[in-house]
Amino acid sequence: MSEQTQAITQVAKPLTLASLLSGDKVKSRFNEILGAKAPGFISSVLSVANNNALLKKAKPQSVLNSAVIAATLDLPINQNLGFAYIVPYKDEAQFQLGYKGLIQLAMRSGQYKTINVAEVREGELKSQNRFTGEYEFGEPTSDKVVGYMGYFKLVNGFEKYLYMSVDEATQHGKKYSQTFKRGGGLWSTDFDAMAKKTVLKMLLSKFGILSIEMQRAQ
């Protein structure tokens, strides 16, 4: 094979995520962002992509771009941790913030003393004062999840709750999520996590303090 033929073969070789991540410029970029954590993060990107059939079909550059966003926010993309995800949408990969990642970014702002979101089971929510926004809670009467409650307290003492029923979370997903409309994605595989993120995001957007980092991540 001539040198010219070899050059043409190399140019025609399809770009893969592995080849992108092994490039010196890309590794240098991750090193700048993450320092000593860069090699482990790069390995996690490959692992996530290789274990998702749809991500394997996504454009490698879009997977890399999503990974850079997660790295910039210093959030792990291990699917089991719930901080951040790289999700496929048609032939593109997209960065998606998890509810734990949202909590992490909020706490880093230094403005929040406490922040949490949890499932509400049948019987736990007794009443709401619509003027003060306060809730009265009781003991659950069953294990059935009927909604999700977000809560935060700022260092200055201001606190706020927000409740969203399962139906309200479902309607929100149908309205705003393309993957929900297609019947796939995290809304299908981990509804609780997406519902928690939804109520927490709405709570912080309406009543919380949003740093530039949090606004960029959402």
Short mmCIF file of C-alpha atoms in Angstrom, two decimals:
data_model
loop_
_atom_site.label_atom_id
_atom_site.label_comp_id
_atom_site.label_asym_id
_atom_site.label_seq_id
_atom_site.Cartn_x
_atom_site.Cartn_y
_atom_site.Cartn_z
CA MET A 1 0.00 0.00 0.00
CA SER A 2 1.43 3.39 -1.05
CA GLU A 3 1.82 6.29 1.38
CA GLN A 4 -0.91 8.18 -0.49
CA THR A 5 -3.32 5.25 -0.12
CA GLN A 6 -2.47 4.94 3.57
CA ALA A 7 -3.18 8.64 4.08
CA ILE A 8 -6.56 8.34 2.34
CA THR A 9 -7.41 5.30 4.49
CA GLN A 10 -6.54 7.18 7.67
CA VAL A 11 -8.66 10.17 6.67
CA ALA A 12 -11.61 7.95 5.79
CA LYS A 13 -11.43 6.08 9.11
CA PRO A 14 -14.56 6.96 11.14
CA LEU A 15 -14.07 9.02 14.25
CA THR A 16 -14.92 7.17 17.45
CA LEU A 17 -15.41 8.34 21.02
CA ALA A 18 -12.41 6.31 22.11
CA SER A 19 -10.17 7.98 19.53
CA LEU A 20 -11.49 11.41 20.52
CA LEU A 21 -10.83 10.83 24.21
CA SER A 22 -7.36 9.47 23.56
CA GLY A 23 -6.31 12.62 21.70
CA ASP A 24 -3.69 14.77 23.41
CA LYS A 25 -5.74 17.98 23.12
CA VAL A 26 -8.82 16.38 24.67
CA LYS A 27 -6.86 14.77 27.50
CA SER A 28 -5.10 18.06 28.14
CA ARG A 29 -8.46 19.84 28.31
CA PHE A 30 -9.83 17.40 30.89
CA ASN A 31 -6.60 17.67 32.87
CA GLU A 32 -7.02 21.44 32.99
CA ILE A 33 -10.58 21.07 34.27
CA LEU A 34 -10.28 18.10 36.62
CA GLY A 35 -6.60 17.68 37.42
CA ALA A 36 -5.83 14.28 38.93
CA LYS A 37 -9.47 13.17 38.52
CA ALA A 38 -9.28 13.43 34.71
CA PRO A 39 -8.23 9.82 33.87
CA GLY A 40 -11.02 8.35 35.99
CA PHE A 41 -13.56 10.72 34.50
CA ILE A 42 -12.52 9.85 30.94
CA SER A 43 -12.86 6.15 31.77
CA SER A 44 -16.36 6.76 33.14
CA VAL A 45 -17.36 8.52 29.90
CA LEU A 46 -16.29 5.50 27.85
CA SER A 47 -18.05 3.14 30.26
CA VAL A 48 -21.33 5.07 30.11
CA ALA A 49 -21.24 5.24 26.31
CA ASN A 50 -20.32 1.58 25.86
CA ASN A 51 -23.12 0.41 28.14
CA ASN A 52 -25.85 2.31 26.32
CA ALA A 53 -26.85 1.01 22.90
CA LEU A 54 -28.34 4.36 21.84
CA LEU A 55 -25.32 6.35 23.01
CA LYS A 56 -23.12 4.08 20.91
CA LYS A 57 -24.98 5.38 17.87
CA ALA A 58 -24.74 9.04 18.90
CA LYS A 59 -22.20 11.34 17.30
CA PRO A 60 -18.94 10.99 19.27
CA GLN A 61 -18.39 14.75 19.34
CA SER A 62 -21.79 15.28 20.98
CA VAL A 63 -20.90 12.74 23.68
CA LEU A 64 -17.62 14.55 24.25
CA ASN A 65 -19.34 17.94 24.43
CA SER A 66 -21.74 16.61 27.06
CA ALA A 67 -18.86 15.15 29.04
CA VAL A 68 -17.05 18.50 29.03
CA ILE A 69 -20.12 20.19 30.54
CA ALA A 70 -20.22 17.60 33.34
CA ALA A 71 -16.48 17.99 33.91
CA THR A 72 -16.74 21.79 34.03
CA LEU A 73 -19.42 21.45 36.71
CA ASP A 74 -17.30 18.80 38.47
CA LEU A 75 -20.16 16.30 38.50
CA PRO A 76 -19.69 12.55 38.00
CA ILE A 77 -21.68 10.96 35.17
CA ASN A 78 -21.98 7.51 36.69
CA GLN A 79 -25.63 6.69 35.92
CA ASN A 80 -26.10 5.08 39.34
CA LEU A 81 -25.07 8.19 41.29
CA GLY A 82 -27.74 10.54 39.91
CA PHE A 83 -25.63 13.71 39.69
CA ALA A 84 -25.47 14.06 35.90
CA TYR A 85 -26.23 12.02 32.80
CA ILE A 86 -25.25 11.83 29.16
CA VAL A 87 -28.45 10.90 27.36
CA PRO A 88 -29.12 10.07 23.69
CA TYR A 89 -31.57 12.08 21.66
CA LYS A 90 -31.82 10.76 18.11
CA ASP A 91 -28.20 10.77 16.89
CA GLU A 92 -27.05 13.39 19.38
CA ALA A 93 -25.98 13.06 23.00
CA GLN A 94 -27.07 15.67 25.52
CA PHE A 95 -25.96 16.60 29.02
CA GLN A 96 -28.70 16.25 31.62
CA LEU A 97 -28.44 17.41 35.20
CA GLY A 98 -29.72 15.04 37.89
CA TYR A 99 -31.50 16.16 41.05
CA LYS A 100 -28.47 15.28 43.17
CA GLY A 101 -26.34 17.44 40.89
CA LEU A 102 -28.79 20.31 41.33
CA ILE A 103 -28.50 19.95 45.11
CA GLN A 104 -24.71 19.84 44.83
CA LEU A 105 -24.55 23.05 42.79
CA ALA A 106 -26.95 24.80 45.16
CA MET A 107 -24.92 23.87 48.23
CA ARG A 108 -21.71 25.08 46.59
CA SER A 109 -23.18 28.57 46.39
CA GLY A 110 -22.85 28.89 50.16
CA GLN A 111 -26.38 30.34 50.38
CA TYR A 112 -28.20 27.18 51.46
CA LYS A 113 -28.14 25.71 54.95
CA THR A 114 -30.35 22.75 54.00
CA ILE A 115 -31.82 21.48 50.77
CA ASN A 116 -33.70 18.25 50.13
CA VAL A 117 -36.32 16.54 47.99
CA ALA A 118 -38.20 13.35 48.79
CA GLU A 119 -41.12 11.15 47.81
CA VAL A 120 -44.43 11.80 49.59
CA ARG A 121 -46.39 8.68 50.39
CA GLU A 122 -50.12 8.28 50.74
CA GLY A 123 -51.37 9.82 53.98
CA GLU A 124 -48.22 11.84 54.75
CA LEU A 125 -49.49 15.16 53.45
CA LYS A 126 -52.36 16.28 55.65
CA SER A 127 -52.94 19.87 54.58
CA GLN A 128 -51.40 23.01 53.10
CA ASN A 129 -51.81 26.62 54.14
CA ARG A 130 -51.96 28.29 50.74
CA PHE A 131 -51.22 31.71 52.27
CA THR A 132 -48.02 30.76 54.12
CA GLY A 133 -46.99 27.82 51.94
CA GLU A 134 -46.61 25.63 55.04
CA TYR A 135 -47.61 21.96 55.11
CA GLU A 136 -48.89 19.68 57.82
CA PHE A 137 -47.47 16.17 57.71
CA GLY A 138 -48.64 12.87 59.17
CA GLU A 139 -47.72 9.19 59.09
CA PRO A 140 -48.01 7.35 55.76
CA THR A 141 -50.98 5.04 55.38
CA SER A 142 -49.35 3.02 52.57
CA ASP A 143 -46.13 2.77 50.57
CA LYS A 144 -47.76 4.31 47.50
CA VAL A 145 -45.91 7.41 46.27
CA VAL A 146 -48.42 10.18 45.55
CA GLY A 147 -46.06 13.13 45.04
CA TYR A 148 -42.74 14.82 45.68
CA MET A 149 -41.73 17.52 48.15
CA GLY A 150 -38.83 19.92 47.70
CA TYR A 151 -37.47 21.97 50.60
CA PHE A 152 -34.68 24.43 51.28
CA LYS A 153 -33.52 26.71 54.06
CA LEU A 154 -31.12 29.55 53.39
CA VAL A 155 -28.35 30.57 55.77
CA ASN A 156 -30.34 33.73 56.51
CA GLY A 157 -33.24 31.61 57.80
CA PHE A 158 -35.62 31.88 54.84
CA GLU A 159 -37.20 28.51 54.01
CA LYS A 160 -39.63 27.22 51.43
CA TYR A 161 -41.48 24.03 50.47
CA LEU A 162 -42.96 23.00 47.14
CA TYR A 163 -45.15 19.97 46.52
CA MET A 164 -45.90 18.33 43.19
CA SER A 165 -48.22 15.35 42.75
CA VAL A 166 -47.30 12.36 40.60
CA ASP A 167 -49.86 13.53 38.03
CA GLU A 168 -48.40 17.06 37.97
CA ALA A 169 -44.89 15.66 37.48
CA THR A 170 -46.17 13.42 34.69
CA GLN A 171 -47.87 16.33 32.93
CA HIS A 172 -44.71 18.40 33.23
CA GLY A 173 -42.69 15.62 31.62
CA LYS A 174 -45.18 15.26 28.78
CA LYS A 175 -45.09 18.98 28.10
CA TYR A 176 -41.37 19.71 28.29
CA SER A 177 -39.44 16.47 27.68
CA GLN A 178 -38.90 15.13 24.18
CA THR A 179 -37.71 11.77 25.55
CA PHE A 180 -40.88 11.50 27.67
CA LYS A 181 -42.98 12.06 24.55
CA ARG A 182 -41.11 9.25 22.81
CA GLY A 183 -41.65 6.92 25.76
CA GLY A 184 -37.97 6.55 26.61
CA GLY A 185 -35.13 8.17 28.51
CA LEU A 186 -34.86 8.75 32.24
CA TRP A 187 -38.57 9.56 32.59
CA SER A 188 -39.17 5.96 31.58
CA THR A 189 -36.32 4.26 33.46
CA ASP A 190 -36.14 6.44 36.59
CA PHE A 191 -39.35 8.43 36.98
CA ASP A 192 -38.71 9.20 40.67
CA ALA A 193 -35.36 10.84 39.92
CA MET A 194 -36.79 13.01 37.15
CA ALA A 195 -39.83 13.99 39.23
CA LYS A 196 -37.57 14.97 42.14
CA LYS A 197 -35.43 17.06 39.83
CA THR A 198 -38.54 18.75 38.41
CA VAL A 199 -39.99 19.80 41.77
CA LEU A 200 -36.58 20.89 43.07
CA LYS A 201 -35.82 22.89 39.94
CA MET A 202 -39.20 24.64 40.12
CA LEU A 203 -38.71 25.38 43.83
CA LEU A 204 -35.26 26.90 43.33
CA SER A 205 -36.29 28.80 40.20
CA LYS A 206 -39.26 30.40 41.97
CA PHE A 207 -37.90 31.02 45.44
CA GLY A 208 -34.21 30.13 45.66
CA ILE A 209 -30.92 31.81 44.88
CA LEU A 210 -29.50 30.68 41.54
CA SER A 211 -25.77 31.03 40.94
CA ILE A 212 -24.42 31.50 37.41
CA GLU A 213 -23.19 27.89 37.60
CA MET A 214 -26.69 26.63 38.42
CA GLN A 215 -28.30 28.67 35.66
CA ARG A 216 -25.82 27.32 33.11
CA ALA A 217 -26.36 23.71 34.22
CA GLN A 218 -30.16 23.85 33.91
#
